[in-house]
């Protein structure tokens, strides 16, 4: 079965941090790189931003550094820009949450005073742009002789920005014997030159070029306040779009898949099949076969169940939830198109999923076209339980962005919302009672 973070031999403190971040499984580059780096090897990783490459080197390196030790840095991560240094800083803050490791970020554009103070207080790991690293080294603020691990992140960009002389300078100041990792989105000759000069018998790993959604897939997104509204919108679309002939609907959980399947079945919008882990192997195989051979119109699946299954050439993919494993978004929508001239990917997000939409748009480097809900009657009120779950999720996201944030579920606001709910008399209550609703 699929690789888990546990099977990558990460220690509990990292597994806990990963769990809190909500990463369901290691990404491809993480699966490939973590064991090699833990084994002390030099690694060339060809992976773009968005593939999870930062955690792919941070986790094994931090685990190797173990805990705060001595005064001098033992690991150096070089990045081309201040922005990338700040992004790496955020990743360390999240992943090192349950360790006592100390790290410093060095970049220009601000005075060096604070950075110097931090270095003098003792540090395990430095994340730096090459220029500021050399500047502070020259001032004698730290010694480099204990640096036994080094990462060149976004190496192609560093070369494009003309950092070759600085990189060579830095190499001369560090111990010869050290573990070296090189990450790069592309691998032109000039990056090859760095690898040849600095790395020793590196293992090369390459993750499939970041799937940018095919141009033939049209992507649209709807802002929907809750699951019940999402379900209504799906019903509406299925009823009114004759071209929706072969549709996969992805849900985050099997409960949602079950409820949605019942609703669509009741309204005869199928025929449909369900795919999730509670179904036996035979039922699953039959469901896939029936969908592939056009016996049924709809396949409702949890994303976990659909992973690795070869179903392509569908007319529409509907994301009932926004995948939190962002690469899944690209995989999911990649199933449309092909036989159909254009495939259509329809996603729905509630307020707590906006955060993930933003991340996905960053990953695919595109803005997904947002459409208004076609009929206001489709919009239903949010139940207290669902709103509470949404608020809790938003708090979790805020804490990820800012560890100082103290959320407590929007308690005050939540009380107000409750009273609003009473007064408004949610239209959901007027709706015909259903066997099971969201
Ligand atoms: P990177 O390629 O390192 O810039 O990472 C891109 C985004 O993916 C970051 O926002 C990470 O927090 C996120 N990420 C990293 N690893 C995982 C994972 N295993 N599952 C889900 N998200 C991840």
Short mmCIF file of C-alpha atoms and ligand atoms in Angstrom, two decimals:
data_model
loop_
_atom_site.label_atom_id
_atom_site.label_comp_id
_atom_site.label_asym_id
_atom_site.label_seq_id
_atom_site.Cartn_x
_atom_site.Cartn_y
_atom_site.Cartn_z
CA UNK A 1 0.00 0.00 0.00
CA UNK A 2 1.02 3.62 -0.04
CA UNK A 3 3.95 4.91 1.96
CA UNK A 4 3.22 6.58 5.28
CA UNK A 5 5.33 9.03 7.24
CA UNK A 6 5.70 6.35 9.94
CA UNK A 7 7.31 3.97 7.47
CA UNK A 8 9.90 6.63 6.64
CA UNK A 9 11.33 6.15 10.15
CA UNK A 10 10.62 9.64 11.35
CA UNK A 11 10.55 10.11 15.08
CA UNK A 12 7.44 10.86 17.08
CA UNK A 13 8.13 14.58 17.48
CA UNK A 14 8.07 15.03 13.71
CA UNK A 15 5.14 12.67 13.18
CA UNK A 16 3.13 14.72 15.65
CA UNK A 17 4.00 17.97 13.90
CA UNK A 18 3.11 16.45 10.53
CA UNK A 19 -0.18 15.21 11.85
CA UNK A 20 -1.05 18.66 13.12
CA UNK A 21 -0.24 20.11 9.73
CA UNK A 22 -2.77 17.72 8.27
CA UNK A 23 -0.39 16.08 5.78
CA UNK A 24 -2.08 12.78 5.01
CA UNK A 25 0.86 11.09 3.32
CA UNK A 26 4.35 11.92 2.15
CA UNK A 27 4.57 13.39 -1.33
CA UNK A 28 6.59 11.65 -4.01
CA UNK A 29 9.74 13.66 -3.42
CA UNK A 30 9.43 13.05 0.32
CA UNK A 31 9.07 9.30 -0.18
CA UNK A 32 12.14 9.21 -2.34
CA UNK A 33 14.41 11.70 -0.58
CA UNK A 34 13.82 11.11 3.12
CA UNK A 35 15.36 7.60 3.33
CA UNK A 36 18.41 8.65 1.28
CA UNK A 37 19.05 11.76 3.34
CA UNK A 38 18.56 9.89 6.62
CA UNK A 39 21.14 7.43 5.28
CA UNK A 40 23.65 10.26 5.00
CA UNK A 41 23.86 10.31 1.21
CA UNK A 42 24.38 13.25 -1.10
CA UNK A 43 21.22 13.84 -3.09
CA UNK A 44 20.23 15.74 -6.21
CA UNK A 45 16.50 16.35 -6.10
CA UNK A 46 14.80 17.63 -9.19
CA UNK A 47 11.55 18.95 -7.89
CA UNK A 48 9.65 22.16 -8.18
CA UNK A 49 8.21 24.29 -5.45
CA UNK A 50 4.85 22.86 -4.53
CA UNK A 51 6.00 19.25 -4.51
CA UNK A 52 6.80 19.26 -0.79
CA UNK A 53 10.56 19.37 -1.41
CA UNK A 54 11.26 21.65 1.55
CA UNK A 55 9.94 19.14 4.08
CA UNK A 56 11.68 16.41 2.06
CA UNK A 57 15.06 17.76 3.13
CA UNK A 58 14.12 19.49 6.39
CA UNK A 59 12.65 16.45 8.10
CA UNK A 60 15.61 14.08 7.68
CA UNK A 61 18.17 16.82 8.32
CA UNK A 62 16.51 18.00 11.50
CA UNK A 63 16.15 14.43 12.66
CA UNK A 64 19.89 13.94 12.05
CA UNK A 65 20.74 17.09 14.01
CA UNK A 66 18.60 15.63 16.82
CA UNK A 67 18.57 18.42 19.41
CA UNK A 68 20.14 21.75 20.30
CA UNK A 69 23.85 21.20 20.69
CA UNK A 70 26.83 23.54 21.17
CA UNK A 71 27.09 27.06 19.80
CA UNK A 72 28.08 26.60 16.19
CA UNK A 73 25.85 25.86 13.21
CA UNK A 74 25.85 22.26 11.99
CA UNK A 75 23.65 22.67 8.97
CA UNK A 76 23.43 25.33 6.27
CA UNK A 77 20.55 25.82 3.86
CA UNK A 78 21.21 28.28 1.05
CA UNK A 79 18.38 29.80 -0.95
CA UNK A 80 18.41 32.41 -3.72
CA UNK A 81 16.02 34.95 -2.23
CA UNK A 82 14.83 36.44 1.02
CA UNK A 83 11.30 35.25 0.17
CA UNK A 84 12.41 31.65 -0.09
CA UNK A 85 14.40 31.94 3.16
CA UNK A 86 11.23 33.17 4.88
CA UNK A 87 9.23 30.31 3.42
CA UNK A 88 11.78 27.78 4.65
CA UNK A 89 11.70 29.48 8.04
CA UNK A 90 7.94 28.91 8.19
CA UNK A 91 8.38 25.24 7.31
CA UNK A 92 11.00 24.78 10.04
CA UNK A 93 8.79 26.51 12.57
CA UNK A 94 5.98 24.09 11.76
CA UNK A 95 8.05 20.92 11.60
CA UNK A 96 10.46 21.61 14.48
CA UNK A 97 7.63 22.52 16.82
CA UNK A 98 8.34 19.64 19.21
CA UNK A 99 12.12 19.91 19.16
CA UNK A 100 14.50 22.35 20.78
CA UNK A 101 16.48 22.98 17.60
CA UNK A 102 17.62 26.56 17.07
CA UNK A 103 17.79 28.17 13.66
CA UNK A 104 18.58 31.59 12.25
CA UNK A 105 17.53 33.16 8.97
CA UNK A 106 20.05 35.42 7.29
CA UNK A 107 19.12 37.69 4.42
CA UNK A 108 19.80 41.23 3.29
CA UNK A 109 17.56 44.26 3.06
CA UNK A 110 17.52 44.72 6.84
CA UNK A 111 20.27 45.55 9.31
CA UNK A 112 22.25 42.55 10.56
CA UNK A 113 21.97 43.36 14.29
CA UNK A 114 19.22 40.91 15.23
CA UNK A 115 20.67 38.21 13.04
CA UNK A 116 24.04 38.63 14.74
CA UNK A 117 22.47 38.43 18.19
CA UNK A 118 20.65 35.26 17.24
CA UNK A 119 23.84 33.70 15.89
CA UNK A 120 25.71 34.59 19.04
CA UNK A 121 23.07 32.95 21.20
CA UNK A 122 23.95 29.58 19.63
CA UNK A 123 22.40 27.94 16.64
CA UNK A 124 22.01 24.51 15.04
CA UNK A 125 20.85 25.50 11.58
CA UNK A 126 21.33 28.50 9.32
CA UNK A 127 19.01 29.35 6.44
CA UNK A 128 20.56 32.07 4.32
CA UNK A 129 20.97 33.85 1.05
CA UNK A 130 24.60 33.49 -0.10
CA UNK A 131 25.44 37.20 0.16
CA UNK A 132 24.36 37.75 3.75
CA UNK A 133 25.90 34.46 4.84
CA UNK A 134 29.30 35.56 3.52
CA UNK A 135 28.92 39.04 4.95
CA UNK A 136 28.34 37.77 8.48
CA UNK A 137 30.97 35.07 8.13
CA UNK A 138 33.47 37.76 7.21
CA UNK A 139 32.56 39.65 10.39
CA UNK A 140 33.51 36.53 12.35
CA UNK A 141 30.09 36.23 13.96
CA UNK A 142 30.09 32.42 13.66
CA UNK A 143 32.44 29.64 12.68
CA UNK A 144 31.60 27.28 9.85
CA UNK A 145 33.78 24.32 10.74
CA UNK A 146 30.98 22.29 12.28
CA UNK A 147 28.71 22.54 9.25
CA UNK A 148 28.27 18.91 8.22
CA UNK A 149 25.13 19.21 6.12
CA UNK A 150 24.40 21.66 3.38
CA UNK A 151 21.42 22.25 1.12
CA UNK A 152 21.35 24.30 -2.05
CA UNK A 153 17.69 25.04 -2.58
CA UNK A 154 16.41 26.26 -5.94
CA UNK A 155 19.87 25.82 -7.31
CA UNK A 156 18.86 26.72 -10.87
CA UNK A 157 17.63 30.09 -9.66
CA UNK A 158 20.81 30.66 -7.71
CA UNK A 159 22.80 30.09 -10.87
CA UNK A 160 20.49 32.33 -12.90
CA UNK A 161 21.03 35.06 -10.34
CA UNK A 162 24.79 34.78 -10.71
CA UNK A 163 25.60 33.21 -7.34
CA UNK A 164 28.24 30.82 -8.67
CA UNK A 165 31.23 32.81 -7.24
CA UNK A 166 29.55 33.10 -3.84
CA UNK A 167 28.71 29.40 -3.77
CA UNK A 168 32.32 28.55 -4.54
CA UNK A 169 33.47 30.94 -1.82
CA UNK A 170 31.13 29.40 0.70
CA UNK A 171 32.29 25.88 -0.17
CA UNK A 172 35.85 26.89 0.63
CA UNK A 173 34.87 27.98 4.10
CA UNK A 174 33.01 24.81 5.01
CA UNK A 175 34.48 21.44 5.96
CA UNK A 176 35.15 19.30 2.92
CA UNK A 177 33.50 16.28 4.41
CA UNK A 178 29.81 16.95 4.66
CA UNK A 179 26.50 15.79 3.34
CA UNK A 180 25.37 17.90 0.39
CA UNK A 181 21.91 18.16 -1.04
CA UNK A 182 20.96 20.01 -4.15
CA UNK A 183 17.37 20.82 -5.04
CA UNK A 184 16.43 22.36 -8.33
CA UNK A 185 13.30 22.67 -10.42
CA UNK A 186 15.26 22.17 -13.62
CA UNK A 187 18.62 20.63 -14.33
CA UNK A 188 20.54 22.70 -16.87
CA UNK A 189 24.30 22.34 -17.45
CA UNK A 190 25.17 25.02 -14.94
CA UNK A 191 23.42 23.07 -12.18
CA UNK A 192 25.16 19.92 -13.38
CA UNK A 193 28.42 21.85 -12.93
CA UNK A 194 27.59 22.56 -9.29
CA UNK A 195 26.70 18.94 -8.73
CA UNK A 196 29.95 17.76 -10.34
CA UNK A 197 32.00 20.18 -8.27
CA UNK A 198 30.45 19.75 -4.89
CA UNK A 199 28.53 16.51 -4.51
CA UNK A 200 30.01 13.10 -3.91
CA UNK A 201 28.35 10.11 -5.60
CA UNK A 202 24.97 11.75 -5.35
CA UNK A 203 21.73 9.81 -5.70
CA UNK A 204 19.55 11.55 -8.18
CA UNK A 205 15.83 11.64 -7.68
CA UNK A 206 13.35 13.23 -9.95
CA UNK A 207 9.69 13.67 -9.33
CA UNK A 208 7.44 13.63 -12.34
CA UNK A 209 7.44 17.15 -13.67
CA UNK A 210 4.88 19.06 -11.75
CA UNK A 211 1.65 18.31 -13.50
CA UNK A 212 0.34 21.63 -14.60
CA UNK A 213 -3.29 21.01 -15.39
CA UNK A 214 -3.71 20.34 -19.09
CA UNK A 215 -4.90 23.32 -21.06
CA UNK A 216 -7.87 21.24 -22.22
CA UNK A 217 -9.28 21.08 -18.71
CA UNK A 218 -11.54 24.00 -17.86
CA UNK A 219 -11.54 24.71 -14.15
CA UNK A 220 -14.30 26.48 -12.31
CA UNK A 221 -14.96 26.97 -8.65
CA UNK A 222 -18.01 27.90 -6.59
CA UNK A 223 -18.09 29.43 -3.17
CA UNK A 224 -20.66 27.40 -1.28
CA UNK A 225 -21.39 28.05 2.40
CA UNK A 226 -21.85 24.41 3.42
CA UNK A 227 -22.15 20.79 2.37
CA UNK A 228 -25.90 20.90 1.91
CA UNK A 229 -25.50 23.75 -0.57
CA UNK A 230 -22.74 21.84 -2.32
CA UNK A 231 -25.07 18.86 -2.68
CA UNK A 232 -27.84 21.08 -4.04
CA UNK A 233 -25.51 22.61 -6.55
CA UNK A 234 -24.36 19.19 -7.72
CA UNK A 235 -27.98 18.11 -8.15
CA UNK A 236 -28.70 21.27 -10.10
CA UNK A 237 -25.71 20.79 -12.37
CA UNK A 238 -26.46 17.13 -13.00
CA UNK A 239 -30.07 17.96 -13.80
CA UNK A 240 -29.29 20.79 -16.17
CA UNK A 241 -26.14 19.74 -17.97
CA UNK A 242 -26.67 17.05 -20.52
CA UNK A 243 -23.00 16.97 -21.31
CA UNK A 244 -22.27 15.60 -17.82
CA UNK A 245 -22.18 12.04 -19.05
CA UNK A 246 -19.30 10.57 -17.10
CA UNK A 247 -18.68 12.28 -13.81
CA UNK A 248 -16.46 11.49 -10.84
CA UNK A 249 -17.32 13.21 -7.59
CA UNK A 250 -14.60 13.27 -4.95
CA UNK A 251 -15.36 13.67 -1.28
CA UNK A 252 -13.01 13.90 1.68
CA UNK A 253 -14.73 11.23 3.77
CA UNK A 254 -16.73 8.09 3.20
CA UNK A 255 -19.56 9.49 5.29
CA UNK A 256 -19.93 12.38 2.86
CA UNK A 257 -19.68 9.97 -0.07
CA UNK A 258 -22.50 7.83 1.38
CA UNK A 259 -24.82 10.73 2.12
CA UNK A 260 -24.26 12.31 -1.26
CA UNK A 261 -24.78 9.01 -3.06
CA UNK A 262 -28.12 8.51 -1.27
CA UNK A 263 -29.26 12.00 -2.18
CA UNK A 264 -28.36 11.69 -5.84
CA UNK A 265 -29.81 8.22 -6.05
CA UNK A 266 -33.10 9.35 -4.53
CA UNK A 267 -33.42 12.01 -7.17
CA UNK A 268 -32.48 9.56 -9.90
CA UNK A 269 -29.51 11.53 -11.05
CA UNK A 270 -27.36 8.44 -11.46
CA UNK A 271 -27.06 5.64 -12.05
CA UNK A 272 -24.08 5.71 -9.75
CA UNK A 273 -21.50 3.63 -7.95
CA UNK A 274 -19.67 4.29 -4.72
CA UNK A 275 -16.00 3.73 -4.14
CA UNK A 276 -14.54 3.80 -0.67
CA UNK A 277 -12.64 1.76 1.82
CA UNK A 278 -15.72 0.18 3.44
CA UNK A 279 -16.59 -1.49 0.18
CA UNK A 280 -15.20 -4.96 -0.41
CA UNK A 281 -12.62 -5.57 -3.08
CA UNK A 282 -15.15 -7.08 -5.51
CA UNK A 283 -17.61 -4.25 -5.08
CA UNK A 284 -14.83 -1.81 -5.76
CA UNK A 285 -13.65 -3.58 -8.90
CA UNK A 286 -17.23 -3.81 -10.18
CA UNK A 287 -17.89 -0.16 -9.43
CA UNK A 288 -14.85 0.89 -11.42
CA UNK A 289 -15.72 -1.43 -14.28
CA UNK A 290 -19.30 -0.19 -14.46
CA UNK A 291 -18.12 3.36 -14.55
CA UNK A 292 -15.43 2.73 -17.13
CA UNK A 293 -17.80 0.94 -19.46
CA UNK A 294 -20.48 3.61 -19.16
CA UNK A 295 -22.96 1.40 -17.33
CA UNK A 296 -23.28 4.21 -14.80
CA UNK A 297 -23.09 7.97 -15.10
CA UNK A 298 -21.56 8.80 -11.74
CA UNK A 299 -18.75 7.51 -9.58
CA UNK A 300 -18.57 8.90 -6.08
CA UNK A 301 -15.25 8.27 -4.44
CA UNK A 302 -13.09 9.33 -1.56
CA UNK A 303 -9.79 10.63 -2.88
CA UNK A 304 -7.90 7.92 -1.02
CA UNK A 305 -9.79 5.16 -2.81
CA UNK A 306 -9.33 6.76 -6.20
CA UNK A 307 -5.58 7.14 -5.85
CA UNK A 308 -3.68 4.95 -8.25
CA UNK A 309 -6.77 3.73 -10.02
CA UNK A 310 -6.73 4.11 -13.73
CA UNK A 311 -9.91 5.97 -14.61
CA UNK A 312 -9.44 8.61 -17.19
CA UNK A 313 -11.49 10.10 -19.94
CA UNK A 314 -14.27 11.43 -17.81
CA UNK A 315 -16.36 14.40 -18.84
CA UNK A 316 -16.42 16.12 -15.46
CA UNK A 317 -14.63 15.93 -12.17
CA UNK A 318 -16.42 17.44 -9.20
CA UNK A 319 -14.54 18.26 -6.03
CA UNK A 320 -17.08 18.19 -3.24
CA UNK A 321 -14.25 19.25 -0.99
CA UNK A 322 -10.99 21.00 -1.73
CA UNK A 323 -8.17 18.47 -1.41
CA UNK A 324 -5.77 19.33 1.39
CA UNK A 325 -3.08 17.27 -0.26
CA UNK A 326 -2.61 19.81 -2.99
CA UNK A 327 -1.09 17.54 -5.59
CA UNK A 328 -4.33 15.56 -5.45
CA UNK A 329 -6.09 18.49 -7.03
CA UNK A 330 -3.92 18.17 -10.11
CA UNK A 331 -4.31 14.39 -10.15
CA UNK A 332 -8.04 14.59 -9.73
CA UNK A 333 -8.66 17.03 -12.51
CA UNK A 334 -6.17 15.25 -14.74
CA UNK A 335 -8.77 12.55 -15.16
CA UNK A 336 -10.93 14.69 -17.38
CA UNK A 337 -10.40 15.70 -20.97
CA UNK A 338 -8.67 13.32 -23.39
CA UNK A 339 -11.52 11.53 -25.18
CA UNK A 340 -13.73 14.50 -24.43
CA UNK A 341 -12.51 17.55 -26.25
CA UNK A 342 -12.40 19.47 -23.06
CA UNK A 343 -12.80 18.16 -19.57
CA UNK A 344 -14.35 20.25 -16.87
CA UNK A 345 -13.26 20.34 -13.28
CA UNK A 346 -15.76 21.82 -10.87
CA UNK A 347 -14.70 22.56 -7.30
CA UNK A 348 -16.67 23.80 -4.34
CA UNK A 349 -15.26 25.50 -1.30
CA UNK A 350 -16.65 26.74 1.96
CA UNK A 351 -15.09 29.50 4.03
CA UNK A 352 -12.73 27.08 5.79
CA UNK A 353 -11.41 25.77 2.48
CA UNK A 354 -10.43 29.13 1.01
CA UNK A 355 -6.98 28.66 2.51
CA UNK A 356 -6.49 25.45 0.51
CA UNK A 357 -7.78 27.07 -2.69
CA UNK A 358 -5.13 29.74 -2.29
CA UNK A 359 -2.43 27.10 -1.90
CA UNK A 360 -3.66 25.14 -4.90
CA UNK A 361 -3.70 28.25 -7.06
CA UNK A 362 -0.14 28.87 -6.01
CA UNK A 363 0.81 25.31 -6.87
CA UNK A 364 -0.76 25.35 -10.33
CA UNK A 365 0.20 28.97 -10.90
CA UNK A 366 -3.29 29.75 -12.12
CA UNK A 367 -6.34 31.44 -10.75
CA UNK A 368 -9.37 29.21 -10.93
CA UNK A 369 -12.36 30.97 -12.44
CA UNK A 370 -15.03 31.54 -9.80
CA UNK A 371 -18.67 31.31 -10.81
CA UNK A 372 -21.73 32.47 -8.88
CA UNK A 373 -24.18 29.84 -7.68
CA UNK A 374 -26.69 29.69 -10.54
CA UNK A 375 -29.85 29.83 -8.43
CA UNK A 376 -30.11 31.46 -4.96
CA UNK A 377 -32.63 28.79 -3.94
CA UNK A 378 -29.79 26.28 -3.89
CA UNK A 379 -28.17 28.04 -0.94
CA UNK A 380 -29.16 26.65 2.45
CA UNK A 381 -28.24 27.73 5.97
CA UNK A 382 -25.24 26.24 7.72
CA UNK A 383 -25.89 23.99 10.69
CA UNK A 384 -24.33 24.92 14.00
CA UNK A 385 -22.17 21.80 13.97
CA UNK A 386 -20.83 22.50 10.50
CA UNK A 387 -20.13 26.14 11.26
CA UNK A 388 -18.30 25.09 14.39
CA UNK A 389 -16.19 22.64 12.39
CA UNK A 390 -15.42 25.35 9.84
CA UNK A 391 -14.39 27.83 12.53
CA UNK A 392 -12.18 25.27 14.18
CA UNK A 393 -10.47 24.58 10.87
CA UNK A 394 -9.96 28.30 10.25
CA UNK A 395 -8.34 28.62 13.66
CA UNK A 396 -6.05 25.73 12.85
CA UNK A 397 -4.99 27.46 9.65
CA UNK A 398 -4.37 30.74 11.45
CA UNK A 399 -2.20 28.94 13.94
CA UNK A 400 -0.22 27.43 11.08
CA UNK A 401 0.38 30.88 9.67
CA UNK A 402 1.09 32.42 13.03
CA UNK A 403 1.92 30.18 16.01
CA UNK A 404 1.16 33.09 18.38
CA UNK A 405 -2.46 33.08 17.28
CA UNK A 406 -4.81 32.06 20.06
CA UNK A 407 -8.02 30.96 18.48
CA UNK A 408 -10.42 29.25 20.86
CA UNK A 409 -12.84 28.64 18.01
CA UNK A 410 -13.94 32.26 17.54
CA UNK A 411 -15.90 31.87 20.74
CA UNK A 412 -17.45 35.30 20.88
CA UNK A 413 -18.27 35.45 17.24
CA UNK A 414 -19.66 31.97 17.46
CA UNK A 415 -22.19 32.96 20.10
CA UNK A 416 -23.42 35.75 17.91
CA UNK A 417 -23.68 33.42 14.96
CA UNK A 418 -25.83 31.08 17.00
CA UNK A 419 -28.34 33.77 17.76
CA UNK A 420 -28.39 34.79 14.12
CA UNK A 421 -29.17 31.21 13.23
CA UNK A 422 -32.19 31.16 15.50
CA UNK A 423 -33.61 34.38 14.16
CA UNK A 424 -32.99 33.58 10.56
CA UNK A 425 -34.86 30.31 10.78
CA UNK A 426 -32.63 28.44 8.44
CA UNK A 427 -34.30 27.36 5.24
CA UNK A 428 -32.71 23.97 5.82
CA UNK A 429 -35.37 23.38 8.42
CA UNK A 430 -38.11 23.95 5.92
CA UNK A 431 -36.67 21.45 3.51
CA UNK A 432 -38.32 18.07 3.34
CA UNK A 433 -36.74 15.84 6.00
CA UNK A 434 -34.19 13.52 4.48
CA UNK A 435 -32.99 10.20 5.80
CA UNK A 436 -29.46 11.44 6.27
CA UNK A 437 -28.21 14.91 5.68
CA UNK A 438 -24.88 16.58 6.14
P1 LIG B 1 7.20 23.04 -1.09
O1 LIG B 1 7.30 22.26 -2.38
O2 LIG B 1 8.19 22.59 -0.10
O3 LIG B 1 7.23 24.52 -1.35
O4 LIG B 1 5.78 22.71 -0.43
C1 LIG B 1 4.56 23.12 -0.97
C2 LIG B 1 3.42 23.06 0.02
O5 LIG B 1 3.06 21.71 0.29
C3 LIG B 1 3.73 23.68 1.35
O6 LIG B 1 2.67 24.57 1.65
C4 LIG B 1 3.76 22.54 2.33
O7 LIG B 1 3.27 22.94 3.59
C5 LIG B 1 2.87 21.53 1.68
N1 LIG B 1 3.25 20.13 1.96
C6 LIG B 1 4.48 19.63 2.13
N2 LIG B 1 4.43 18.29 2.34
C7 LIG B 1 3.15 17.94 2.29
C8 LIG B 1 2.45 16.69 2.42
N3 LIG B 1 3.10 15.55 2.64
N4 LIG B 1 1.11 16.72 2.31
C9 LIG B 1 0.45 17.87 2.07
N5 LIG B 1 1.04 19.08 1.95
C10 LIG B 1 2.37 19.12 2.03
#
